[in-house]
Short mmCIF file of C-alpha atoms in Angstrom, two decimals:
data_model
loop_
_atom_site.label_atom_id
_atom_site.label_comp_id
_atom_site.label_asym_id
_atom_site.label_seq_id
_atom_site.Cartn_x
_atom_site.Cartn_y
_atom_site.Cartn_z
CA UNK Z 1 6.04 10.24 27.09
CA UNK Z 2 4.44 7.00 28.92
CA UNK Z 3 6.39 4.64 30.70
CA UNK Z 4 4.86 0.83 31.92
CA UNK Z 5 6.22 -1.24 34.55
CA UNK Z 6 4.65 -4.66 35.32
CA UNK Z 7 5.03 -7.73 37.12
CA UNK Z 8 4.11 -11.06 36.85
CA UNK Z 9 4.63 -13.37 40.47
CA UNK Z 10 3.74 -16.33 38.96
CA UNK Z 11 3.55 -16.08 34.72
CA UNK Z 12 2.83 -19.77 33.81
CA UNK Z 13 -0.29 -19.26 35.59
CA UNK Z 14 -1.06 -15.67 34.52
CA UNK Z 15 0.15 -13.40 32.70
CA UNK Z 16 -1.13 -9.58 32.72
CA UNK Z 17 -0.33 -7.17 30.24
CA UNK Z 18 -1.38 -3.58 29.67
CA UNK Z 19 -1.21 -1.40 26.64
CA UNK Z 20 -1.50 2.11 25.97
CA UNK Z 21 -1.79 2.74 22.14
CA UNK Z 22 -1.64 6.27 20.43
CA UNK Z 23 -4.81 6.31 17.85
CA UNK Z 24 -6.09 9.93 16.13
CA UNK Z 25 -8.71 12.13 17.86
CA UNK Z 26 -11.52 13.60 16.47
CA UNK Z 27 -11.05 16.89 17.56
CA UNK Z 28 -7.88 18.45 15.40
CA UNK Z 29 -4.25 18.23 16.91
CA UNK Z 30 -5.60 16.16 19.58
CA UNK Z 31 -4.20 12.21 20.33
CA UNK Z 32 -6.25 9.32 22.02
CA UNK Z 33 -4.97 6.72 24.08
CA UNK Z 34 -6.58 3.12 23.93
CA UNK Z 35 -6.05 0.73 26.97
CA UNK Z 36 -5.63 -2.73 25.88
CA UNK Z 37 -5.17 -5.59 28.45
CA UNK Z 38 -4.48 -8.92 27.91
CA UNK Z 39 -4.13 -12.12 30.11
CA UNK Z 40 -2.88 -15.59 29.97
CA UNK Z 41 -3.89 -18.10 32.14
CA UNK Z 42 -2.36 -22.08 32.50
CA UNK Z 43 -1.25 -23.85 35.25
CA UNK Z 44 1.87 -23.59 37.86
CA UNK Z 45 4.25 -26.30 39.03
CA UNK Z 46 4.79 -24.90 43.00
CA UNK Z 47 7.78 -26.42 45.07
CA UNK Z 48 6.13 -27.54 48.32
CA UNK Z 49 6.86 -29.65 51.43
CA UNK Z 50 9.41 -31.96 49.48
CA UNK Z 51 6.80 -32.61 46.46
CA UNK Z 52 5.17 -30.13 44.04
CA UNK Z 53 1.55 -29.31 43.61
CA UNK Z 54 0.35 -27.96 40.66
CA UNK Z 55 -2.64 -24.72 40.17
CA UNK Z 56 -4.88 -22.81 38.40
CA UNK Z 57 -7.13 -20.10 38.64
CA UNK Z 58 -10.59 -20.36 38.12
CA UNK Z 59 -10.96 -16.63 38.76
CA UNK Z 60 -9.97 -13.72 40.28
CA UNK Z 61 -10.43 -9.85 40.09
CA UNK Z 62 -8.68 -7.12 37.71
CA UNK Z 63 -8.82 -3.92 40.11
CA UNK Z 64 -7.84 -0.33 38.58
CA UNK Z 65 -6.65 3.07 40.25
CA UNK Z 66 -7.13 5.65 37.92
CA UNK Z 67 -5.37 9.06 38.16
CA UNK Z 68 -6.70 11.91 36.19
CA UNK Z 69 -8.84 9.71 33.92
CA UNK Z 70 -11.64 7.82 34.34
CA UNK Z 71 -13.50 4.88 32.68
CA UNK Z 72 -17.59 5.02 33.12
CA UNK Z 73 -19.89 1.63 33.95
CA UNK Z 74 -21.91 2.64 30.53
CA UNK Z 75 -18.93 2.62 28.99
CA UNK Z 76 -17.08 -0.50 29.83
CA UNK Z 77 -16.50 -3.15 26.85
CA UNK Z 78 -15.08 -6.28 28.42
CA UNK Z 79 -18.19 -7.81 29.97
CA UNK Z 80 -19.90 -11.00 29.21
CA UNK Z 81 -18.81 -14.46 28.33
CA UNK Z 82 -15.40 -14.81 26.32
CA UNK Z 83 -13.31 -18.05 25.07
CA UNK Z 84 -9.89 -17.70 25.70
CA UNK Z 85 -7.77 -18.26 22.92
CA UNK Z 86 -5.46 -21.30 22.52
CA UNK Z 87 -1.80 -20.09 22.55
CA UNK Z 88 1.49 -21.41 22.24
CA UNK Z 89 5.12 -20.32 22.48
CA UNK Z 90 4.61 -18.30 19.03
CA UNK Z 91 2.11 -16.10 19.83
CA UNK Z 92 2.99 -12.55 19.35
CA UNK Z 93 1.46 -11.43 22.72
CA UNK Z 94 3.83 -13.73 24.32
CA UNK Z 95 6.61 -12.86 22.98
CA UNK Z 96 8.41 -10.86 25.70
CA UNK Z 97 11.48 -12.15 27.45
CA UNK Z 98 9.69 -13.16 30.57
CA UNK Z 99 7.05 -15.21 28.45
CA UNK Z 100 10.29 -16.75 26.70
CA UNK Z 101 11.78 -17.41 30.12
CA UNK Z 102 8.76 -19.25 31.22
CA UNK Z 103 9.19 -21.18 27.39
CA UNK Z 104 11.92 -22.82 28.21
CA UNK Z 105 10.94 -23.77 31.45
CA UNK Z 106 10.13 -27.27 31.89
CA UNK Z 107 7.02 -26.60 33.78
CA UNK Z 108 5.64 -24.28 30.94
CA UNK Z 109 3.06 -26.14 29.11
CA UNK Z 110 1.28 -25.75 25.55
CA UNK Z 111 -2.29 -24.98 25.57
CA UNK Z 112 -4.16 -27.33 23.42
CA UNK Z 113 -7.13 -26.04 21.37
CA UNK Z 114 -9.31 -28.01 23.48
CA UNK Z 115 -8.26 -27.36 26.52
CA UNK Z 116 -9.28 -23.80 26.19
CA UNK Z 117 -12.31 -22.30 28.46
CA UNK Z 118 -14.89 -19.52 28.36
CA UNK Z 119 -14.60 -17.17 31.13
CA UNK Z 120 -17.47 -14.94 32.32
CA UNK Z 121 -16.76 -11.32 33.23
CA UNK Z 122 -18.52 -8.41 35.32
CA UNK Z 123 -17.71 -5.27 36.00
CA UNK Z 124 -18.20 -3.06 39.51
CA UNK Z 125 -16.59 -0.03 40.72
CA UNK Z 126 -17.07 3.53 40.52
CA UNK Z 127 -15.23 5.36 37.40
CA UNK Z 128 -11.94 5.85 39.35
CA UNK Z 129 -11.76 2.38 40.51
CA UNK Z 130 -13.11 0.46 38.07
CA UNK Z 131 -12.58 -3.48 38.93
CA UNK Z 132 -14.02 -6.74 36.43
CA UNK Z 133 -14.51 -10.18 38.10
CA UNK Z 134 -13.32 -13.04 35.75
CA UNK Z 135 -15.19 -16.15 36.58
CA UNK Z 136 -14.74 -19.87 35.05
CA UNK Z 137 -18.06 -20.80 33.14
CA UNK Z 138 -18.66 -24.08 33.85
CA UNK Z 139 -17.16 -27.46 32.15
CA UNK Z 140 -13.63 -27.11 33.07
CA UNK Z 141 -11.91 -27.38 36.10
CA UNK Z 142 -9.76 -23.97 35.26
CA UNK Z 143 -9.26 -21.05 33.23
CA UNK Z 144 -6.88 -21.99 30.58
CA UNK Z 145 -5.77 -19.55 26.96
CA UNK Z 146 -5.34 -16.15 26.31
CA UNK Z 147 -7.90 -13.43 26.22
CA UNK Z 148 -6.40 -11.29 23.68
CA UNK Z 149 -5.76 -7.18 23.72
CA UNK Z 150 -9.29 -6.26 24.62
CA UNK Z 151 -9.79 -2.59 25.16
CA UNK Z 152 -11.01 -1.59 28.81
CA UNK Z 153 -10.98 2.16 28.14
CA UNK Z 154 -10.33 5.07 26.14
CA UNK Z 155 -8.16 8.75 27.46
CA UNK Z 156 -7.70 12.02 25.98
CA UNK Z 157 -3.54 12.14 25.91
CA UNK Z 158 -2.80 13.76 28.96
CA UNK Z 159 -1.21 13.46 31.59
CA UNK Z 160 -2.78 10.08 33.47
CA UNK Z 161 -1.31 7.08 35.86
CA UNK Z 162 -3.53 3.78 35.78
CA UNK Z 163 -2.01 0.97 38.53
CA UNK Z 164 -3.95 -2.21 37.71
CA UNK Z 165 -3.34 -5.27 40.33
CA UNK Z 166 -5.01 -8.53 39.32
CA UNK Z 167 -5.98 -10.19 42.80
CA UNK Z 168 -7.07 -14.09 43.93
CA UNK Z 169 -9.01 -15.27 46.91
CA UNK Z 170 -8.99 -18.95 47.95
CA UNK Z 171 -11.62 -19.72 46.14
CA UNK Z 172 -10.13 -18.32 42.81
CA UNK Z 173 -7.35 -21.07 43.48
CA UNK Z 174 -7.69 -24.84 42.08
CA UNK Z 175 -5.03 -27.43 42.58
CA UNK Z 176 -5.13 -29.93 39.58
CA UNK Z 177 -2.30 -32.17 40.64
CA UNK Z 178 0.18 -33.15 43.29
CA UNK Z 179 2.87 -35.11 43.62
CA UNK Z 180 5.34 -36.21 46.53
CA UNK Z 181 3.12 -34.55 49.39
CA UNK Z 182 1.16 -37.09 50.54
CA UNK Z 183 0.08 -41.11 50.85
CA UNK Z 184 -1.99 -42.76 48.32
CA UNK Z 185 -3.98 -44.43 50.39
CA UNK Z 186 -5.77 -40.97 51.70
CA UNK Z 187 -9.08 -41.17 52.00
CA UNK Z 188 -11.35 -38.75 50.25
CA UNK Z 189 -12.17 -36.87 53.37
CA UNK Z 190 -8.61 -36.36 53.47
CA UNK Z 191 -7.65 -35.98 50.42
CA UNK Z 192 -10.23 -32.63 50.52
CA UNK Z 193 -8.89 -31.24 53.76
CA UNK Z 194 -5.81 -31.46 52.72
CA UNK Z 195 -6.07 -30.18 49.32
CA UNK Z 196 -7.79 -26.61 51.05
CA UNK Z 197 -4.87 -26.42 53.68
CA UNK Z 198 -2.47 -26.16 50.54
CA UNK Z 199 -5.01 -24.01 49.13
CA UNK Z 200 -5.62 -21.51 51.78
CA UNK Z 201 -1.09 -21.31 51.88
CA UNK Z 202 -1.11 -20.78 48.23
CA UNK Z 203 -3.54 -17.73 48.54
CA UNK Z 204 -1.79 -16.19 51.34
CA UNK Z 205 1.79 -16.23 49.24
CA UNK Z 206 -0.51 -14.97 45.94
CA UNK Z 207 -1.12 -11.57 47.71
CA UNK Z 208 -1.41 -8.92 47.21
CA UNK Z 209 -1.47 -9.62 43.62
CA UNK Z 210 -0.71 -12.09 41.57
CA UNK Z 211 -0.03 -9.41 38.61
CA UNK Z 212 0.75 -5.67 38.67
CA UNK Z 213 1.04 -2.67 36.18
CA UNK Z 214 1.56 0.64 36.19
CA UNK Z 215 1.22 2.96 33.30
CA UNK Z 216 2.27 6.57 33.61
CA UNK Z 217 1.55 9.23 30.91
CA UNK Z 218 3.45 12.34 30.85
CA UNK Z 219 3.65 11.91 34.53
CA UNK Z 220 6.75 10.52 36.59
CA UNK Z 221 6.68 7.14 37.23
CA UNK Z 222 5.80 6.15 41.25
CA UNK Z 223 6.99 3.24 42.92
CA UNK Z 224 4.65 0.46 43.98
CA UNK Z 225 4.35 0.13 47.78
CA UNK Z 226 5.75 -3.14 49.27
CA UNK Z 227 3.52 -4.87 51.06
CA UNK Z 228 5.11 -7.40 53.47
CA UNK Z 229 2.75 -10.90 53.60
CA UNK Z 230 3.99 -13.26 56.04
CA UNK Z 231 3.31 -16.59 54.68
CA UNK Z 232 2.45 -19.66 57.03
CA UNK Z 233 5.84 -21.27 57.24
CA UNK Z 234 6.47 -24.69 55.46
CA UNK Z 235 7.08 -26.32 58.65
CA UNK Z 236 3.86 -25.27 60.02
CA UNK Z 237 2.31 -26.49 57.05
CA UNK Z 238 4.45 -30.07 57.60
CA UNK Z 239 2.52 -30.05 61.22
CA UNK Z 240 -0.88 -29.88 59.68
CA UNK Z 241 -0.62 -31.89 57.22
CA UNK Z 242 0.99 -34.93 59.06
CA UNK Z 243 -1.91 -33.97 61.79
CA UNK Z 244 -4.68 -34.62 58.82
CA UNK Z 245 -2.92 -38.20 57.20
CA UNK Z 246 -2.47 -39.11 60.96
CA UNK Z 247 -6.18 -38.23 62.35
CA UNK Z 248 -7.88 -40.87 63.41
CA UNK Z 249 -11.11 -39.44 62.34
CA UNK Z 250 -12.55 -39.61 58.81
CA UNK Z 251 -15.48 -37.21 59.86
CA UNK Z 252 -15.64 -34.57 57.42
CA UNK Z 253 -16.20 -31.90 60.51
CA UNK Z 254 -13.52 -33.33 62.56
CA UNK Z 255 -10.81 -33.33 60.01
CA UNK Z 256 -11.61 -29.65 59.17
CA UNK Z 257 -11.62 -28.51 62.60
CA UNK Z 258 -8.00 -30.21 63.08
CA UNK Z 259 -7.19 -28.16 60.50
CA UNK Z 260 -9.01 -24.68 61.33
CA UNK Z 261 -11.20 -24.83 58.37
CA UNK Z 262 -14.79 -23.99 58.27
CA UNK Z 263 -17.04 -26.27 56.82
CA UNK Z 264 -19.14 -23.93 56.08
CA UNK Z 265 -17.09 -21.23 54.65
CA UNK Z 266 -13.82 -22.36 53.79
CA UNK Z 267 -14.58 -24.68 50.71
CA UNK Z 268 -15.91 -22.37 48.33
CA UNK Z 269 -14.68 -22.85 44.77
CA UNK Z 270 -13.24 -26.30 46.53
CA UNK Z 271 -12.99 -29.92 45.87
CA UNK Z 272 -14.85 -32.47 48.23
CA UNK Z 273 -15.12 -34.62 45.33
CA UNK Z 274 -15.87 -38.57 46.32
CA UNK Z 275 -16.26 -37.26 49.63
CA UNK Z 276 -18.62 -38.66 52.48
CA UNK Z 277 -20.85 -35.86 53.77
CA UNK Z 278 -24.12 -37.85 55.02
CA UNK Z 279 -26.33 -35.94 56.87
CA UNK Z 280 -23.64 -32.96 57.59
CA UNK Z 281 -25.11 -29.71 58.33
CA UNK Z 282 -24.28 -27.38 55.54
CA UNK Z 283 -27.51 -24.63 56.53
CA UNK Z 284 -26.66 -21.11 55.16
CA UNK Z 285 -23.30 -22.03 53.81
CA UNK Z 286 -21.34 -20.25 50.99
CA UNK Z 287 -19.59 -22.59 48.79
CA UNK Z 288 -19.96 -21.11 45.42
CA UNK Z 289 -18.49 -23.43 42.81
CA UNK Z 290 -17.60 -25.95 45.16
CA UNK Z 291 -17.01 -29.85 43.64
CA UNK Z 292 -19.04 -32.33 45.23
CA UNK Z 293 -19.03 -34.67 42.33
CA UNK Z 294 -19.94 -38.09 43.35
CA UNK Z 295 -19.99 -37.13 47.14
CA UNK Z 296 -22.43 -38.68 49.59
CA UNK Z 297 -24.30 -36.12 50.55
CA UNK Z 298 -27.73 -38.10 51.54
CA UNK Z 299 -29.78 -36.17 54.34
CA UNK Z 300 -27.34 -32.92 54.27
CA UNK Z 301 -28.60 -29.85 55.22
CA UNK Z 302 -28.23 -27.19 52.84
CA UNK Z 303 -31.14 -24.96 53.68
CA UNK Z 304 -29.96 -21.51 52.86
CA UNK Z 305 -26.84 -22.44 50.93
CA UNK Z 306 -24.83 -20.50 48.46
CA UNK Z 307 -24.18 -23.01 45.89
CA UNK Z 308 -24.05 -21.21 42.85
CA UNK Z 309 -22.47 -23.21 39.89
CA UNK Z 310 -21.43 -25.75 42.32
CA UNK Z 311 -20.78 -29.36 40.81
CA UNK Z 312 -22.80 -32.11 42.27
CA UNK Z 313 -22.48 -34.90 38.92
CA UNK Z 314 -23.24 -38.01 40.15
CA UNK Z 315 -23.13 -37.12 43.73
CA UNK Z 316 -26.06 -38.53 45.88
CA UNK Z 317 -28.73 -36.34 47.60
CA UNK Z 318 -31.12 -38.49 48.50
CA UNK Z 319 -33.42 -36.59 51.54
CA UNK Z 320 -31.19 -33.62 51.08
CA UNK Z 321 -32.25 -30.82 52.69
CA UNK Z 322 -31.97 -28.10 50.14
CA UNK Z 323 -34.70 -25.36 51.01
CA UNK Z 324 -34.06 -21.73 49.85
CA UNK Z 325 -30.84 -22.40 48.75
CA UNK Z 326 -28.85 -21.24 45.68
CA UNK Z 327 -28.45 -23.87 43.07
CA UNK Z 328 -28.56 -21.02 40.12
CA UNK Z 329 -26.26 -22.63 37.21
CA UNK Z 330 -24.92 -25.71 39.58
CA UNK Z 331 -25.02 -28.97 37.51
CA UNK Z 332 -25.83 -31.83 38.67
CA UNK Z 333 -25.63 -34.31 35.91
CA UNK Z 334 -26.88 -37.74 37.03
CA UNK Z 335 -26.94 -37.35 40.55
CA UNK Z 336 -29.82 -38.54 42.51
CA UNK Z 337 -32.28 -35.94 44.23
CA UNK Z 338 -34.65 -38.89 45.52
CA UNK Z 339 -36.92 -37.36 48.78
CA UNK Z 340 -34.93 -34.03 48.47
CA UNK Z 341 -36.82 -31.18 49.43
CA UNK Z 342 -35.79 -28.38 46.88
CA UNK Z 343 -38.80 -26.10 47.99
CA UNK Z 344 -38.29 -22.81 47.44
CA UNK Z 345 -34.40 -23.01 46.04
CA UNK Z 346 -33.43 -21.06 42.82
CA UNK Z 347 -32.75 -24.00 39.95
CA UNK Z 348 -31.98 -21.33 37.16
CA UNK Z 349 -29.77 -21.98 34.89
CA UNK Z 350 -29.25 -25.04 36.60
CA UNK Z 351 -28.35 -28.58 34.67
CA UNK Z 352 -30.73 -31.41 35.93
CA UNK Z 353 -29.99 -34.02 33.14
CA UNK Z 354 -30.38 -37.70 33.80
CA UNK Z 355 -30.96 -36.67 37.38
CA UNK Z 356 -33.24 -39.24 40.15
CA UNK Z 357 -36.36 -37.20 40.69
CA UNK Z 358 -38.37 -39.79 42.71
CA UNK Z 359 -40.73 -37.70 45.04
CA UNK Z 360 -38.21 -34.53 45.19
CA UNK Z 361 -40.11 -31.60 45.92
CA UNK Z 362 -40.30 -28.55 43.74
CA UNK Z 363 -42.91 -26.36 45.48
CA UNK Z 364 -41.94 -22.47 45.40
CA UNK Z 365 -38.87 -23.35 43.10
CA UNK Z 366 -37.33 -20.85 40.55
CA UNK Z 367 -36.67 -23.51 37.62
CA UNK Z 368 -36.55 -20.92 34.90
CA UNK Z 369 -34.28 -22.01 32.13
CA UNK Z 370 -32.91 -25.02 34.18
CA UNK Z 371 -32.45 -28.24 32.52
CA UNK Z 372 -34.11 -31.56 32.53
CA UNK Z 373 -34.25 -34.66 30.90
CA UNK Z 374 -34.51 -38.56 30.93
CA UNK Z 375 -35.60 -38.00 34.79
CA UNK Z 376 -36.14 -41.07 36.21
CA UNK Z 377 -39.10 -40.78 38.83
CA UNK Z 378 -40.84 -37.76 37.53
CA UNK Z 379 -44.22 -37.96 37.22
CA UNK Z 380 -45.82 -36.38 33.89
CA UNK Z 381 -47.99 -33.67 35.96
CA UNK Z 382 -44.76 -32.85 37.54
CA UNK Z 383 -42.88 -32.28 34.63
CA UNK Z 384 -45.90 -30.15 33.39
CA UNK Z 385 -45.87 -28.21 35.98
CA UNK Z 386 -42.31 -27.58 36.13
CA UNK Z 387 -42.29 -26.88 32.35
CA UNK Z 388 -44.69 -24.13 32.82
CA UNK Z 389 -42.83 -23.10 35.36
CA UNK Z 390 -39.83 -22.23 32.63
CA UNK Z 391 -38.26 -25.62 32.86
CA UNK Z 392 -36.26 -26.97 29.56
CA UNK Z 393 -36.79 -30.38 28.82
CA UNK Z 394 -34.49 -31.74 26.47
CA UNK Z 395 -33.79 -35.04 24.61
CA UNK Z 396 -30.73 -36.63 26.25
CA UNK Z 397 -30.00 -38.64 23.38
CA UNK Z 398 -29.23 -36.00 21.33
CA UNK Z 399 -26.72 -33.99 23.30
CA UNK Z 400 -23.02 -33.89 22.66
CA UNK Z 401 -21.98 -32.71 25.92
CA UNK Z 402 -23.85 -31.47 29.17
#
């Protein structure tokens, strides 16, 4: 006998499912049970402050408590890159009465074919507590589809209890859109600040899961432990964010210390798109996936930084300081890295297409399997060198997408 209990907080943005399936063992009179999980990711309409703001996930992490039964590293199947499947309101997977609920809510929303992402997944964890990190591959701004009844383990059928909880961090939370909460004349500065402070509330409300099973096998079914979050309340978060519109500071720095946000820290997997960041001292900071499209981020110090997969299109670096830092798989499509000093950073992976090369410096760079092309400013012995160096040069003209 197995019983499964499960619970979704929040199921137009995800939706967890587990499945334990019956399937024939080798050895005679002996059953097997397969655990299948799937997951459905879109976005969420979320009541706030008089207006609505509406998120995504662009990760988060699948943990697993496993009770008498175990599932092995060597043995783990769901890890690499995936595309999420587009679904709709048809889809077998989806067809439970929560899913149907969240159909015929108005802020349920078909997933177009296109819209759908690739997700990258790892796997940590010793064999009791396995756990898989689900990560956004770059080109959209969130996860968005269905990853489909993939098996995460196998069990001889006896008696077992798996509890999975599918947790999100700050930085696994994206706002897309928002409406009613603020004035239109922000400025981007603003606009940033204010976007994390909503952030950072969402997060706090998201825990300790965002999804929960519980699968019992010929074992009594436990309750799962209430854990009591006490959320920022909404007139605290009125105060701040009347504080912010009302500063009379647009300093980057200033507005984030008005709202008790670190710079440094507290933007990862953020936007700070448009924003002005000249000469702002960014040393040893971890902002993994962080936006800074078309920011102006000329003379910034980001000696040290954690930017992995961040997004710097169009933004301008012109003198940046970016020594030693982690740029592995960042793109930075047509922004301009004119008298940066790059020496020593990790490029891999990294997209450098169209990008303003005029007297950056390279020296002591990891470029291998980064991208160039149509660089204006780079001198041929340069682009030698860096192509020896592992560098891809393509032909701009000939690329459908970057």
């Amino acid at each position: 006998m197995r019983s499964l209990e499960s619970h979704n907080k929040y199921p137009d943005c995800l939706w967890m499912q587990l499945e334990a399936i019956p399937v024939p063992s080798v050895a005679a009179q002996t059953q097997q049970l397969d655990i299948h999980l799937s997951l459905n990711f879109n976005e969420h309409w979320e009541p706030l402050l008089g207006g609505r703001v509406k998120f995504g996930l662009q990760g988060g992490t699948l943990k697993l408590n496993l009770e008498n039964c175990e599932i092995p590293v060597a043995s783990r199947q769901l890890v690499g890159d995936f595309e999420l499947s587009p679904t709709d309101s048809s889809t077998e997977v989806l067809s439970t009465a929560s899913q149907r609920e969240v159909g015929d809510n108005e802020k349920a929303e078909k997933i177009q074919e296109t819209d759908c992402t690739f997700c990258h997944v790892s796997t940590i964890g010793d064999d009791t507590k396995p756990a898989w990190i689900f990560s956004l591959k770059r080109g959209k701004p969130i996860l968005k589809g269905l990853l489909k009844s993939v098996k995460l383990g196998e069990f001889s059928a006896q008696p077992l209890r798996i509890a999975a909880a599918f947790e999100v961090a700050k930085e696994d939370i994206y706002l897309t859109d928002a409406e009613g909460l603020w004035p239109h004349d922000i400025t981007p500065n603003q606009h940033s600040v204010l976007e994390r402070i909503l952030t950072v509330y969402l997060a706090n409300k998201l825990q300790p899961a965002l999804s929960w099973a519980l699968l019992s096998y010929n074992l009594p079914a436990v309750e799962q432990p209430e854990v009591e979050i006490i959320a920022q309340a909404e007139d605290e978060l009125q105060e701040m964010v009347d504080r912010i519109i009302a500063a009379e500071t647009d300093d980057f720095v200033e507005l984030a210390t008005i709202a008790n946000l670190n710079p440094a820290m507290d933007f990862a997997g953020g936007s700070l798109r448009g924003t002005s960041l000249s000469a702002v001292d960014f040393s040893s900071a971890n902002l993994p996936a962080a936006n800074f499209r078309g920011a102006n981020l000329n003379d910034a110090d980001f000696s040290d930084a954690n930017l992995q997969n961040a997004k710097f299109g169009g933004a301008d670096l012109s003198g940046a300081f970016l020594g030693n830092a982690d740029l592995s798989g960042a793109d930075l499509y047509r922004a301009s890295l004119a008298l940066a000093n790059l020496s020593g950073a990790d490029l891999s992976r990294a997209n450098l297409l169209e990008v303003n090369l005029t007297n950056a410096n390279f020296s002591g760079a990891n470029v291998k399997s980064a991208r160039f092309g149509n660089n204006s400013g780079l001198a041929d012995d340069v682009k030698l060198n860096l192509q020896q160096r592992g560098a891809i040069f393509e032909e701009v003209q000939s690329l459908q997408q970057h």
